[in-house]
Amino acid sequence: MSDAYRQTWDLSIKHPEAFWSQAARAIDWITPPDTTYDPDRGWFAGGTLNTAWNAVDRHVANGRGEDCALIYDSPVTGTVERWTYAGLQDEVGRVAAMLEARGVGRGDRVVIYMPMIPQTVFAMLACARLGAIHSVVFGGFAAHELAKRIDDATPRALLTASCGIEGSRTIAYKPLVDEALASAQHEVESVLVFQRPQVAAELRAPRDHDWAALREETAHLPIPPCAEMAANDPLYILYTSGTTGTPKGVVRENGGHAVNLAWSMPAIYDVGPGDVFWAASDVGWVVGHSYIVYAPLLAGATTVLFEGKPVGTPDAGTFWRVIQRHKVKTFFTAPTAIRAIRKEDPEASFLQEIGTGDLKVIFLAGERADPETISWAEEHTRLPVIDHWWQTELGAPAIATCFGLGDTRRKRGSAGFPVPGNAFAILGEDGQPVPDGKSGAVVMREPLAPCAFRTLWNNPAGYAKNFTSFPGFYETGDAGHFDAEGFLHIMGRTDDIINVAGHRLSTGQMEQIVATVDGVAECAVIGADDALKGQIPIAFVIPRAGASDLESLAPRVIAEVRSELGAVAALKTAFVVPQLPKTRSGKILRNVLRKIMNGEDFPPPPTIEDPGALDAIRAVVFPKAAA
Ligand code: COA
Ligand code: AMP
């Protein structure tokens, strides 16, 4: 074990204020905090700062203006572009001036529904500069989901692009935005549209503005100064799946976020000024917020923005090419991406041909990294491959091997050890700790680390619910165990959230959509194991008595989920079944459905009302076996 890790973790738990006040020195404060932690006011209360200043301007002020800040590598458009810190400062300033000209100021919300292009990064940082609160919505969500977020965040402006590029497909964004705005209750004053050469979006005056034209019109205006924000002022809202159909708006605060992320870069990822860091995620997810945009820039490193997929853009060598071309030192991706590469290139011939350049370490997160995937990656790259764990609510890793603190201990199947600042317990249903090796609810002791949420937008009661089951602890919603050596193993969820290709989705939300389809009497959606995506959703529906057109029921269910939730839901299979397995009190046994789909053999659970339901479902799911 690394002594540095052990000492750092001990200090962070025994003396959190000393630990985090030391970490806060990495940030430029306008007014230093008057306290490190206050249960009511949160972390670094009394302090004021600007996150964009810390991510961009201060590096220029410190003489690093010509160092590379951002590399945009887009195999889908054949583009590689670079921005120095000075260039990034200019771009962010220009977008801030455009937003200010549209009336956006401190505390206003700005929804960003954009693909993986540099303008998205400029827009996020421009909001941070102005003190406006951005809410980025992942492009794979449908208009209806975008509308829900618009109604909850009530933004003054919405920023979008004419299209996203998904592998070989071009997806027009503006029609989705128009549909969302038409169905939302809230009226957005201004829509800024970045026109990409692949698709020309139609603009509706006076609401819509062409990005380039507005930039031109506002070019004479001074760049707005960095707003002075309180440490506990919101920086952004990021919606994530809860257990209901209503997404949870996780609120991130300026101060704790900046301190925690700046600390994490050297300590976890071993990345500092001048190093190249690449997180192959999407800015629509928390990984993209923290590790494509904010953390690498706060640390003065170079970040890579990649517009493409691990395979098919153009092939399974694309990741290694980007790593090699840009001298990436630390790489972060999801296990599903490695599985996709392995499927296409099992012998890793692209990797042998291209190499890994300056790469020192690979980090995985988003879903449990199965031991086989880690083995394959370690064997072929000959580099440490580190699984680590976190959630949108936390904003930064909470379980990891702190590579930057000299720790290299790993065990395949485990996400590592508590990251300094985070204390875990595994509790049984009675709220008591369970012995090592035994599975229970994964909970975290209060106070959570500085990056973690302290409320949900418009939903303080929803926030409080995370702390009620186990007083004094935050309930992560995950199940897992500690082993005898202190490794933490995260094995799954305790609720109905599933993880599809590293994307967090709610089966409860899908059930709500399926239930509205004409002809559906009852339904259940479960996450079944999938060799590529980790899990995939499967719907089971009972038709309404007398319902006609049964042939089209399953395709209509699939189409409805895609159109209401979005392509990202990846619901491709629906079974029409005569009955669902239920307890005597009428509760659907979703666990049983999952086991059937996974091909597991098991005795009927004692609580089941009608054991015959199992064979009836198996006959539909595996008709050949039944015949
Ligand atoms: N805009 C519009 N549509 C999008 C989208 C976006 N930003 N992102 C995904 N979609 C669509 C995809 O085109 C796909 O549509 P389809 O059903 O018509 O093919 C659907 O949503 C599902 O997308 P995805 O989960 O990405 O599956 P895929 O089959 O296209 O690719 C992988 C499979 C494994 C290559 C891909 O999921 C992957 O790279 N995963 C890594 C995920 C990751 O990094 N997660 C971050 C968490 S750390
Ligand atoms: P998100 O909020 O989208 O980042 O999703 C968080 C959830 O993804 C966690 O609660 C876990 O269920 C799952 N998850 C993320 N990283 C890991 C990991 N390394 N191992 C297991 N599960 C993970």
XYZ file of C-alpha atoms and ligand atoms in Angstrom:
698
model
C 0.000 0.000 0.000
C 1.161 3.505 -0.653
C 1.921 5.347 2.576
C 0.947 8.571 0.866
C -2.527 7.196 0.178
C -3.023 5.885 3.715
C -1.764 9.096 5.352
C -3.807 11.282 3.037
C -6.983 9.305 3.609
C -6.487 9.260 7.385
C -5.930 13.007 7.481
C -8.949 13.670 5.259
C -11.260 11.708 7.583
C -9.823 12.658 10.963
C -9.264 16.309 10.076
C -11.412 17.065 7.027
C -11.203 20.807 7.550
C -7.396 20.810 7.669
C -7.281 18.547 4.628
C -9.684 20.503 2.442
C -8.463 23.937 3.511
C -5.015 22.865 2.331
C -6.535 21.661 -0.976
C -8.370 24.995 -1.335
C -5.016 26.734 -1.759
C -4.894 25.394 -5.311
C -7.759 27.769 -6.158
C -7.661 31.527 -6.692
C -10.221 33.041 -4.310
C -11.499 36.567 -4.651
C -12.391 36.483 -0.957
C -10.978 33.541 0.998
C -13.556 31.346 2.783
C -14.252 32.261 6.402
C -14.798 28.624 7.294
C -13.894 25.326 5.638
C -17.100 23.464 6.445
C -20.379 24.620 7.855
C -23.264 22.110 7.972
C -25.754 24.797 6.895
C -23.700 26.758 4.387
C -21.586 23.916 3.015
C -17.945 23.932 2.010
C -15.816 27.080 1.898
C -18.625 29.352 3.041
C -17.879 33.050 2.872
C -15.411 32.470 0.060
C -15.935 33.962 -3.385
C -14.379 32.898 -6.672
C -15.049 32.405 -10.336
C -14.723 28.887 -11.718
C -13.976 29.987 -15.307
C -11.230 32.272 -14.042
C -9.692 29.306 -12.261
C -10.085 27.013 -15.277
C -8.872 29.436 -17.938
C -7.885 33.037 -17.191
C -5.522 32.459 -14.309
C -3.326 30.196 -16.426
C -3.005 33.028 -18.944
C -2.313 35.480 -16.118
C 0.383 33.104 -14.869
C 2.216 33.156 -18.190
C 0.847 29.912 -19.605
C -1.305 31.524 -22.305
C 0.507 29.733 -25.120
C 0.172 26.259 -23.557
C -2.369 23.952 -25.104
C -5.687 23.840 -23.229
C -8.044 21.979 -25.543
C -7.651 19.527 -28.408
C -10.732 18.744 -30.485
C -10.317 15.449 -32.322
C -13.272 14.493 -34.473
C -12.792 11.461 -36.684
C -16.424 11.819 -37.795
C -15.636 15.145 -39.482
C -11.929 14.573 -40.112
C -10.980 17.525 -37.895
C -8.229 18.104 -35.345
C -8.067 21.581 -33.791
C -6.167 22.994 -30.842
C -6.730 25.948 -28.504
C -4.128 27.488 -26.275
C -5.236 28.827 -22.909
C -5.160 32.344 -24.407
C -7.234 31.166 -27.385
C -9.705 29.453 -25.089
C -9.967 32.583 -22.950
C -10.855 34.557 -26.051
C -13.486 32.063 -27.258
C -15.091 31.806 -23.824
C -15.124 35.592 -23.551
C -16.809 35.985 -26.927
C -19.560 33.493 -26.041
C -19.986 35.245 -22.685
C -20.463 38.527 -24.570
C -23.047 36.880 -26.853
C -24.955 35.531 -23.880
C -24.795 38.829 -22.047
C -26.140 40.571 -25.131
C -29.104 38.184 -24.955
C -29.744 39.254 -21.375
C -28.129 36.286 -19.640
C -26.560 37.127 -16.294
C -25.722 35.776 -12.873
C -28.104 33.091 -11.642
C -29.926 32.721 -14.985
C -30.173 29.177 -16.259
C -28.910 28.227 -19.704
C -29.775 24.848 -21.216
C -27.081 23.459 -23.499
C -28.210 20.717 -25.894
C -25.139 20.295 -28.033
C -22.860 17.647 -29.497
C -19.185 17.070 -28.736
C -17.829 20.210 -30.370
C -15.590 22.932 -28.912
C -18.456 25.455 -28.861
C -20.093 23.309 -26.163
C -17.037 23.701 -23.938
C -16.883 27.445 -24.684
C -20.564 27.737 -23.771
C -20.222 25.928 -20.434
C -17.244 28.050 -19.440
C -18.954 31.228 -20.681
C -21.868 30.514 -18.332
C -19.411 29.947 -15.485
C -17.732 33.251 -16.353
C -21.038 35.134 -16.175
C -22.285 33.299 -13.113
C -25.125 31.793 -15.144
C -26.072 28.212 -14.286
C -25.690 25.804 -17.176
C -27.671 22.647 -17.582
C -26.273 20.404 -20.288
C -28.715 17.854 -21.696
C -27.230 14.782 -23.372
C -27.982 14.689 -27.110
C -29.324 11.133 -26.984
C -32.406 12.286 -25.024
C -35.609 12.877 -26.946
C -37.571 16.137 -27.180
C -39.901 15.129 -24.351
C -37.006 14.661 -21.916
C -35.487 17.954 -23.036
C -38.844 19.646 -22.411
C -38.995 18.246 -18.864
C -35.563 19.706 -18.124
C -36.540 23.057 -19.659
C -39.605 23.219 -17.459
C -37.642 22.371 -14.349
C -34.631 24.623 -14.969
C -36.652 27.481 -16.589
C -33.701 28.763 -18.636
C -33.444 32.230 -20.131
C -31.515 30.849 -23.102
C -31.008 27.535 -24.855
C -27.881 26.782 -26.852
C -27.808 24.138 -29.544
C -26.149 23.116 -32.789
C -27.725 22.214 -36.104
C -26.711 18.567 -35.697
C -24.853 15.880 -33.870
C -22.934 13.148 -35.647
C -23.513 9.659 -34.355
C -21.075 7.364 -36.081
C -22.060 7.532 -39.751
C -25.425 9.192 -39.031
C -26.178 12.886 -38.805
C -28.887 13.773 -36.308
C -30.590 17.135 -36.765
C -30.931 18.712 -33.293
C -32.998 21.774 -34.085
C -36.272 19.932 -34.883
C -35.947 18.208 -31.492
C -35.336 21.564 -29.812
C -38.352 23.104 -31.584
C -40.525 20.187 -30.503
C -39.302 20.435 -26.919
C -39.877 24.195 -26.799
C -43.350 23.786 -28.275
C -44.362 21.287 -25.616
C -42.638 22.943 -22.632
C -44.668 25.274 -20.421
C -41.692 27.557 -19.911
C -40.883 30.084 -22.591
C -37.207 30.427 -23.495
C -36.292 33.962 -24.595
C -33.327 33.165 -26.836
C -32.115 30.131 -28.741
C -28.565 30.259 -30.106
C -27.855 27.811 -32.911
C -24.372 26.823 -34.011
C -24.721 25.890 -37.675
C -22.531 22.959 -38.621
C -21.724 22.401 -42.302
C -23.499 19.006 -42.341
C -27.019 20.373 -41.632
C -28.540 23.848 -41.876
C -31.026 24.477 -39.078
C -34.087 26.589 -39.735
C -34.191 29.656 -37.487
C -37.381 31.216 -36.148
C -37.177 34.948 -35.568
C -37.146 36.652 -33.145
C -36.352 33.798 -30.741
C -33.570 32.046 -32.651
C -30.126 33.474 -33.356
C -27.391 32.249 -35.590
C -24.316 31.662 -33.414
C -21.778 33.008 -35.929
C -23.881 36.073 -36.751
C -24.385 36.901 -33.084
C -20.662 36.509 -32.481
C -20.046 38.971 -35.301
C -22.682 41.426 -34.041
C -21.253 41.370 -30.523
C -17.576 41.393 -31.545
C -17.244 45.078 -30.634
C -18.566 44.553 -27.109
C -16.101 44.186 -24.261
C -15.657 40.709 -22.820
C -17.710 40.537 -19.620
C -15.622 40.229 -16.461
C -15.588 37.019 -14.412
C -18.498 37.296 -11.969
C -17.702 37.054 -8.275
C -19.583 33.976 -7.102
C -20.129 32.689 -3.578
C -18.582 29.270 -2.964
C -22.066 27.833 -2.477
C -23.637 29.504 -5.533
C -24.662 26.917 -8.142
C -22.314 26.385 -11.069
C -24.517 23.944 -12.910
C -27.536 21.664 -12.766
C -27.141 18.198 -14.225
C -30.193 16.004 -14.492
C -29.817 12.316 -13.780
C -32.168 9.350 -13.599
C -33.953 8.809 -10.348
C -36.390 6.055 -9.611
C -39.358 7.993 -10.973
C -40.044 9.500 -14.375
C -38.918 12.897 -13.129
C -35.197 13.488 -13.557
C -33.264 14.725 -10.548
C -31.494 18.042 -11.014
C -28.192 17.642 -9.199
C -26.897 21.093 -8.226
C -23.141 21.608 -8.234
C -21.650 24.499 -6.253
C -18.716 26.613 -7.427
C -16.340 26.371 -4.464
C -16.389 22.716 -3.439
C -16.397 21.636 -7.068
C -13.284 23.659 -7.969
C -11.330 22.543 -4.897
C -12.273 18.876 -5.110
C -11.618 18.576 -8.846
C -8.312 20.456 -8.704
C -7.221 18.090 -5.902
C -8.294 14.986 -7.833
C -6.171 15.547 -10.937
C -2.726 15.016 -9.405
C -3.890 12.719 -6.574
C -6.020 10.257 -8.516
C -4.956 10.644 -12.139
C -1.351 11.822 -11.736
C -2.022 14.764 -14.049
C -0.636 18.268 -13.689
C 0.109 21.346 -15.807
C 1.232 20.440 -19.317
C 0.040 16.806 -19.164
C -2.524 15.582 -21.675
C -5.639 14.002 -20.197
C -8.443 12.377 -22.155
C -11.832 11.329 -20.840
C -13.715 9.598 -23.665
C -17.156 10.411 -22.383
C -19.781 12.941 -23.428
C -20.225 16.415 -21.967
C -23.866 15.462 -21.329
C -22.781 13.168 -18.468
C -21.074 13.976 -15.197
C -17.804 12.452 -16.394
C -17.837 14.921 -19.254
C -18.556 17.879 -16.970
C -15.858 16.991 -14.479
C -13.160 15.365 -16.576
C -13.543 16.685 -20.111
C -14.196 20.282 -19.113
C -13.517 21.441 -15.577
C -10.904 19.291 -13.819
C -8.190 19.133 -16.497
C -8.473 22.878 -17.059
C -8.500 23.702 -13.347
C -5.277 21.682 -13.152
C -3.729 23.546 -16.108
C -3.520 20.355 -18.164
C -4.549 19.764 -21.784
C -7.942 18.139 -22.290
C -9.073 16.165 -25.328
C -12.594 16.529 -26.689
C -13.309 13.503 -28.872
C -16.260 13.355 -31.236
C -16.603 9.733 -32.202
C -17.183 6.210 -30.956
C -14.702 3.557 -29.860
C -15.533 1.536 -32.973
C -16.716 2.452 -36.453
C -15.225 5.970 -36.481
C -13.519 4.717 -38.544
C -12.415 1.511 -36.793
C -11.401 -0.115 -33.511
C -8.021 1.652 -33.648
C -9.435 5.147 -33.198
C -8.811 5.356 -29.409
C -5.169 4.263 -29.747
C -4.683 6.727 -32.609
C -5.955 9.650 -30.500
C -3.805 8.557 -27.552
C -0.741 8.283 -29.756
C -1.356 11.465 -31.776
C -1.865 13.759 -28.800
C 0.574 12.171 -26.338
C -2.194 11.361 -23.869
C -0.758 10.503 -20.450
C -3.916 9.414 -18.610
C -6.973 7.988 -20.346
C -10.448 7.520 -18.915
C -13.208 5.524 -20.564
C -16.085 3.149 -19.809
C -15.692 -0.652 -19.738
C -18.319 -0.929 -22.464
C -16.031 0.991 -24.840
C -13.205 -1.488 -24.200
C -15.641 -4.364 -24.748
C -16.694 -2.795 -28.053
C -13.054 -2.537 -29.174
C -12.317 -6.085 -28.062
C -15.319 -7.415 -29.953
C -14.100 -5.829 -33.201
C -10.415 -6.442 -32.650
C -10.015 -9.389 -30.254
C -6.301 -9.776 -30.946
C -5.731 -6.029 -30.425
C -3.981 -5.777 -33.771
C -4.709 -2.026 -34.056
C -3.157 -1.561 -30.665
C -0.037 -3.500 -31.662
C 0.289 -1.467 -34.827
C -0.418 1.979 -33.349
C 0.862 1.583 -29.788
C -0.083 3.582 -26.724
C 2.456 6.392 -27.055
C 3.013 8.237 -23.776
C 0.073 6.611 -22.004
C 0.779 5.635 -18.389
C -2.564 4.461 -17.068
C -6.177 3.757 -18.049
C -9.117 4.506 -15.738
C -12.546 2.950 -16.159
C -15.886 4.055 -14.677
C -19.593 4.322 -15.331
C -20.437 0.672 -14.651
C -18.750 -2.254 -12.960
C -15.594 -3.213 -14.863
C -15.824 -6.947 -15.351
C -12.550 -8.773 -14.643
C -12.328 -10.147 -18.186
C -12.396 -6.683 -19.746
C -9.696 -5.445 -17.379
C -7.560 -8.525 -18.075
C -7.819 -8.036 -21.819
C -6.926 -4.357 -21.598
C -4.007 -4.898 -19.200
C -2.641 -7.786 -21.201
C -2.651 -5.897 -24.484
C -1.682 -2.409 -23.324
C 0.738 -3.606 -20.610
C -0.505 -0.681 -18.531
C -2.365 -0.499 -15.229
C -6.128 -0.446 -15.822
C -7.930 1.019 -12.823
C -11.635 0.725 -12.161
C -13.084 3.581 -10.128
C -16.525 4.535 -8.967
C -18.680 7.603 -8.600
C -22.053 9.108 -9.336
C -23.562 12.285 -10.742
C -24.505 13.235 -7.177
C -20.859 13.156 -6.076
C -19.224 14.850 -9.064
C -15.816 13.253 -8.470
C -14.510 9.735 -7.833
C -15.165 8.354 -4.357
C -13.697 4.856 -4.786
C -10.458 4.415 -6.720
C -6.838 3.458 -6.616
C -5.130 6.818 -6.129
C -2.484 6.365 -8.784
C -1.192 9.897 -8.293
C -0.533 9.131 -4.614
C 1.652 6.226 -5.661
C -0.941 3.528 -5.074
C -1.120 0.781 -7.676
C -3.019 -1.916 -5.760
C -5.790 -3.386 -7.838
C -8.074 -6.354 -7.697
C -10.133 -7.233 -10.743
C -13.800 -6.855 -9.962
C -13.230 -4.208 -7.286
C -13.506 -0.446 -7.743
C -10.627 0.131 -5.288
C -10.459 2.006 -1.989
C -12.215 5.026 -0.530
C -10.759 8.175 -2.056
C -9.517 10.702 0.544
C -12.465 12.771 1.716
C -14.876 9.823 1.440
C -15.762 7.351 4.208
C -17.889 4.301 3.401
C -19.848 1.735 5.339
C -21.743 -1.347 4.191
C -25.002 -1.604 6.091
C -27.665 -4.279 6.343
C -31.391 -3.581 6.189
C -31.312 -3.084 9.973
C -28.855 -0.221 9.517
C -26.032 -2.162 11.150
C -22.641 -2.749 9.483
C -22.343 -6.162 7.836
C -19.159 -8.243 8.099
C -16.490 -8.017 5.380
C -17.390 -10.162 2.411
C -21.120 -9.776 2.984
C -23.146 -7.590 0.652
C -25.196 -4.643 1.860
C -26.180 -1.088 1.056
C -23.193 1.078 0.156
C -23.462 4.275 2.201
C -21.191 7.252 2.780
C -20.652 9.125 5.997
C -21.654 12.789 6.199
C -20.343 15.301 5.379
C -19.771 14.257 1.796
C -16.690 15.546 -0.030
C -16.835 19.170 -1.291
C -17.860 18.334 -4.856
C -20.982 16.432 -3.776
C -24.501 17.815 -4.172
C -26.156 19.668 -1.316
C -29.574 19.890 -2.899
C -31.647 18.970 -5.947
C -32.975 21.813 -8.077
C -36.572 22.579 -7.057
C -36.592 19.396 -4.998
C -35.038 19.682 -1.529
C -37.319 16.882 -0.302
C -35.943 14.552 -2.979
C -32.454 15.428 -1.805
C -33.319 14.757 1.839
C -34.622 11.292 0.928
C -31.069 10.184 0.190
C -30.245 10.621 3.866
C -33.317 9.142 5.581
C -32.865 5.348 5.328
C -29.563 5.371 7.224
C -29.319 8.425 9.517
C -25.920 10.106 9.287
C -25.189 8.464 5.960
C -25.823 9.160 2.293
C -27.447 6.169 0.598
C -25.713 5.655 -2.750
C -28.352 3.245 -4.100
C -25.599 0.742 -4.870
C -25.031 -2.642 -3.252
C -21.598 -4.037 -2.560
C -19.106 -5.260 -0.002
C -15.652 -4.735 1.457
C -13.309 -7.697 1.222
C -10.785 -8.701 3.867
C -8.078 -6.561 2.271
C -10.221 -3.444 2.297
C -11.093 -3.435 -1.408
C -14.611 -2.197 -2.114
C -16.688 -4.185 -4.597
C -19.727 -2.539 -6.171
C -22.048 -5.223 -7.454
C -25.240 -3.493 -8.579
C -28.093 -1.226 -7.588
C -30.615 -1.583 -4.813
C -33.235 0.282 -6.865
C -34.574 0.097 -10.415
C -31.770 2.074 -12.029
C -29.838 0.216 -14.704
C -26.597 0.958 -16.462
C -26.681 0.650 -20.248
C -23.332 1.211 -21.989
C -22.235 3.332 -19.027
C -25.442 5.380 -19.210
C -27.635 5.568 -16.128
C -31.309 4.893 -16.880
C -34.430 4.237 -14.862
C -36.523 1.175 -15.669
C -39.312 2.762 -13.599
C -39.329 5.680 -16.000
C -39.482 3.305 -18.982
C -42.388 1.444 -17.362
C -44.290 4.706 -17.056
C -43.877 5.238 -20.806
C -44.730 1.632 -21.751
C -47.886 1.774 -19.616
C -49.234 4.574 -21.821
C -49.035 2.523 -25.035
C -52.455 1.666 -26.403
C -53.286 -1.986 -25.672
C -50.941 -2.412 -22.684
C -52.666 -3.605 -19.507
C -49.593 -4.161 -17.362
C -45.874 -4.039 -17.857
C -42.445 -4.461 -16.344
C -39.046 -3.325 -17.597
C -35.885 -4.964 -16.319
C -32.162 -4.745 -17.035
C -30.786 -7.983 -18.483
C -27.085 -8.788 -18.728
C -25.503 -7.868 -22.040
C -22.039 -8.842 -23.225
C -21.384 -5.447 -24.840
C -23.421 -2.856 -22.966
C -23.302 -4.421 -19.508
C -27.069 -4.247 -19.215
C -29.904 -3.695 -21.674
C -33.546 -2.937 -20.909
C -36.172 -5.553 -21.775
C -39.917 -4.846 -21.600
C -42.602 -7.387 -20.727
C -46.182 -6.416 -21.471
C -49.547 -7.984 -20.825
C -52.059 -6.923 -23.490
C -55.357 -5.399 -22.428
C -58.288 -7.818 -22.720
C -59.777 -7.436 -26.172
C -56.882 -5.349 -27.458
C -56.566 -5.573 -31.217
C -53.411 -5.455 -33.317
C -51.321 -7.561 -30.946
C -48.733 -8.066 -33.689
C -47.722 -4.444 -33.538
C -47.756 -4.143 -29.730
C -44.078 -4.929 -29.121
C -42.801 -2.649 -31.929
C -45.079 0.140 -30.683
C -43.698 -0.235 -27.150
C -40.143 0.003 -28.494
C -40.971 2.994 -30.680
C -42.708 4.828 -27.836
C -39.762 4.507 -25.458
C -37.403 5.708 -28.191
C -39.590 8.660 -29.059
C -40.365 9.678 -25.453
C -37.077 8.960 -23.703
C -34.623 8.862 -26.594
C -32.356 6.533 -28.541
C -30.050 6.337 -25.538
C -32.610 4.137 -23.749
C -31.611 1.345 -26.160
C -34.828 -0.574 -25.537
C -34.819 -2.965 -28.486
C -36.767 -5.931 -27.097
C -40.324 -6.196 -25.807
C -42.158 -9.448 -25.091
C -45.916 -9.810 -25.064
C -46.605 -12.276 -22.248
C -49.815 -13.787 -20.817
C -48.897 -12.972 -17.215
C -46.164 -11.463 -15.039
C -44.634 -13.199 -12.023
C -46.164 -11.657 -8.906
C -46.163 -12.118 -5.164
C -49.441 -12.913 -3.433
C -49.729 -9.249 -2.564
C -49.473 -8.344 -6.250
C -45.881 -7.055 -6.420
C -44.155 -7.832 -9.708
C -41.085 -10.024 -9.187
C -38.733 -8.151 -11.494
C -35.778 -10.074 -10.161
C -37.336 -13.244 -11.480
C -37.785 -11.716 -14.930
C -34.134 -10.699 -14.894
C -33.035 -14.222 -13.992
C -35.159 -15.695 -16.770
C -33.650 -13.304 -19.306
C -30.162 -14.122 -18.094
C -30.890 -17.818 -18.671
C -30.462 -18.670 -14.982
C -31.932 -21.829 -13.543
C -33.697 -21.278 -10.220
C -36.512 -22.730 -8.141
C -39.735 -20.679 -8.070
C -39.461 -18.170 -5.203
C -41.669 -19.094 -2.215
C -43.487 -15.763 -2.421
C -44.688 -16.275 -6.005
C -48.434 -16.428 -6.432
C -48.488 -18.656 -9.508
C -45.310 -20.653 -10.301
C -46.835 -21.438 -13.705
C -46.091 -17.847 -14.717
C -42.415 -18.709 -15.019
C -42.906 -21.343 -17.718
C -45.425 -19.156 -19.526
C -42.810 -16.398 -19.769
C -39.972 -18.775 -20.677
C -42.108 -20.097 -23.539
C -42.341 -16.580 -24.983
C -38.711 -15.614 -24.359
C -37.153 -18.894 -25.490
C -39.726 -20.374 -27.903
C -37.268 -22.870 -29.401
C -36.432 -24.366 -26.007
C -40.133 -24.606 -25.206
C -40.808 -26.423 -28.489
N -27.078 12.162 -29.822
C -28.020 11.439 -30.456
N -28.135 10.099 -30.354
C -27.244 9.472 -29.571
C -26.247 10.153 -28.863
C -26.177 11.568 -29.022
N -25.265 12.278 -28.381
N -25.518 9.254 -28.172
C -26.034 8.052 -28.423
N -27.078 8.173 -29.271
C -27.889 7.105 -29.828
C -27.011 6.149 -30.638
O -26.885 6.561 -31.974
C -27.795 4.858 -30.546
O -28.881 4.924 -31.439
P -29.391 3.657 -32.278
O -30.179 2.845 -31.309
O -30.241 4.275 -33.319
O -28.182 2.962 -32.803
C -28.376 4.908 -29.143
O -28.396 6.300 -28.779
C -27.569 4.162 -28.113
O -26.269 4.725 -28.098
P -25.008 4.017 -27.464
O -25.342 3.561 -26.081
O -23.849 4.934 -27.575
O -24.823 2.691 -28.306
P -24.105 2.424 -29.675
O -24.619 1.095 -30.104
O -24.231 3.557 -30.615
O -22.555 2.279 -29.263
C -20.839 1.719 -27.673
C -22.124 1.272 -28.369
C -20.425 0.678 -26.655
C -19.755 1.899 -28.708
C -21.111 3.063 -26.979
O -22.193 2.893 -26.124
C -19.973 3.634 -26.185
O -19.026 4.184 -26.678
N -20.110 3.601 -24.882
C -19.215 4.276 -23.976
C -20.113 5.110 -23.138
C -19.417 6.094 -22.278
O -18.320 6.513 -22.520
N -20.135 6.485 -21.248
C -19.694 7.492 -20.376
C -19.847 7.091 -18.975
S -18.320 7.311 -18.170
P -23.893 8.193 -12.978
O -24.575 9.016 -11.963
O -24.509 8.278 -14.328
O -22.410 8.451 -13.005
O -24.087 6.686 -12.550
C -23.677 6.282 -11.268
C -23.915 4.816 -11.085
O -23.165 4.073 -12.064
C -23.427 4.315 -9.751
O -24.377 4.527 -8.733
C -23.190 2.855 -10.039
O -24.380 2.125 -9.986
C -22.677 2.873 -11.465
N -21.209 2.908 -11.501
C -20.423 3.945 -11.834
N -19.120 3.578 -11.782
C -19.083 2.289 -11.397
C -18.044 1.337 -11.139
N -16.778 1.655 -11.318
N -18.392 0.093 -10.713
C -19.699 -0.231 -10.550
N -20.719 0.616 -10.786
C -20.425 1.859 -11.208
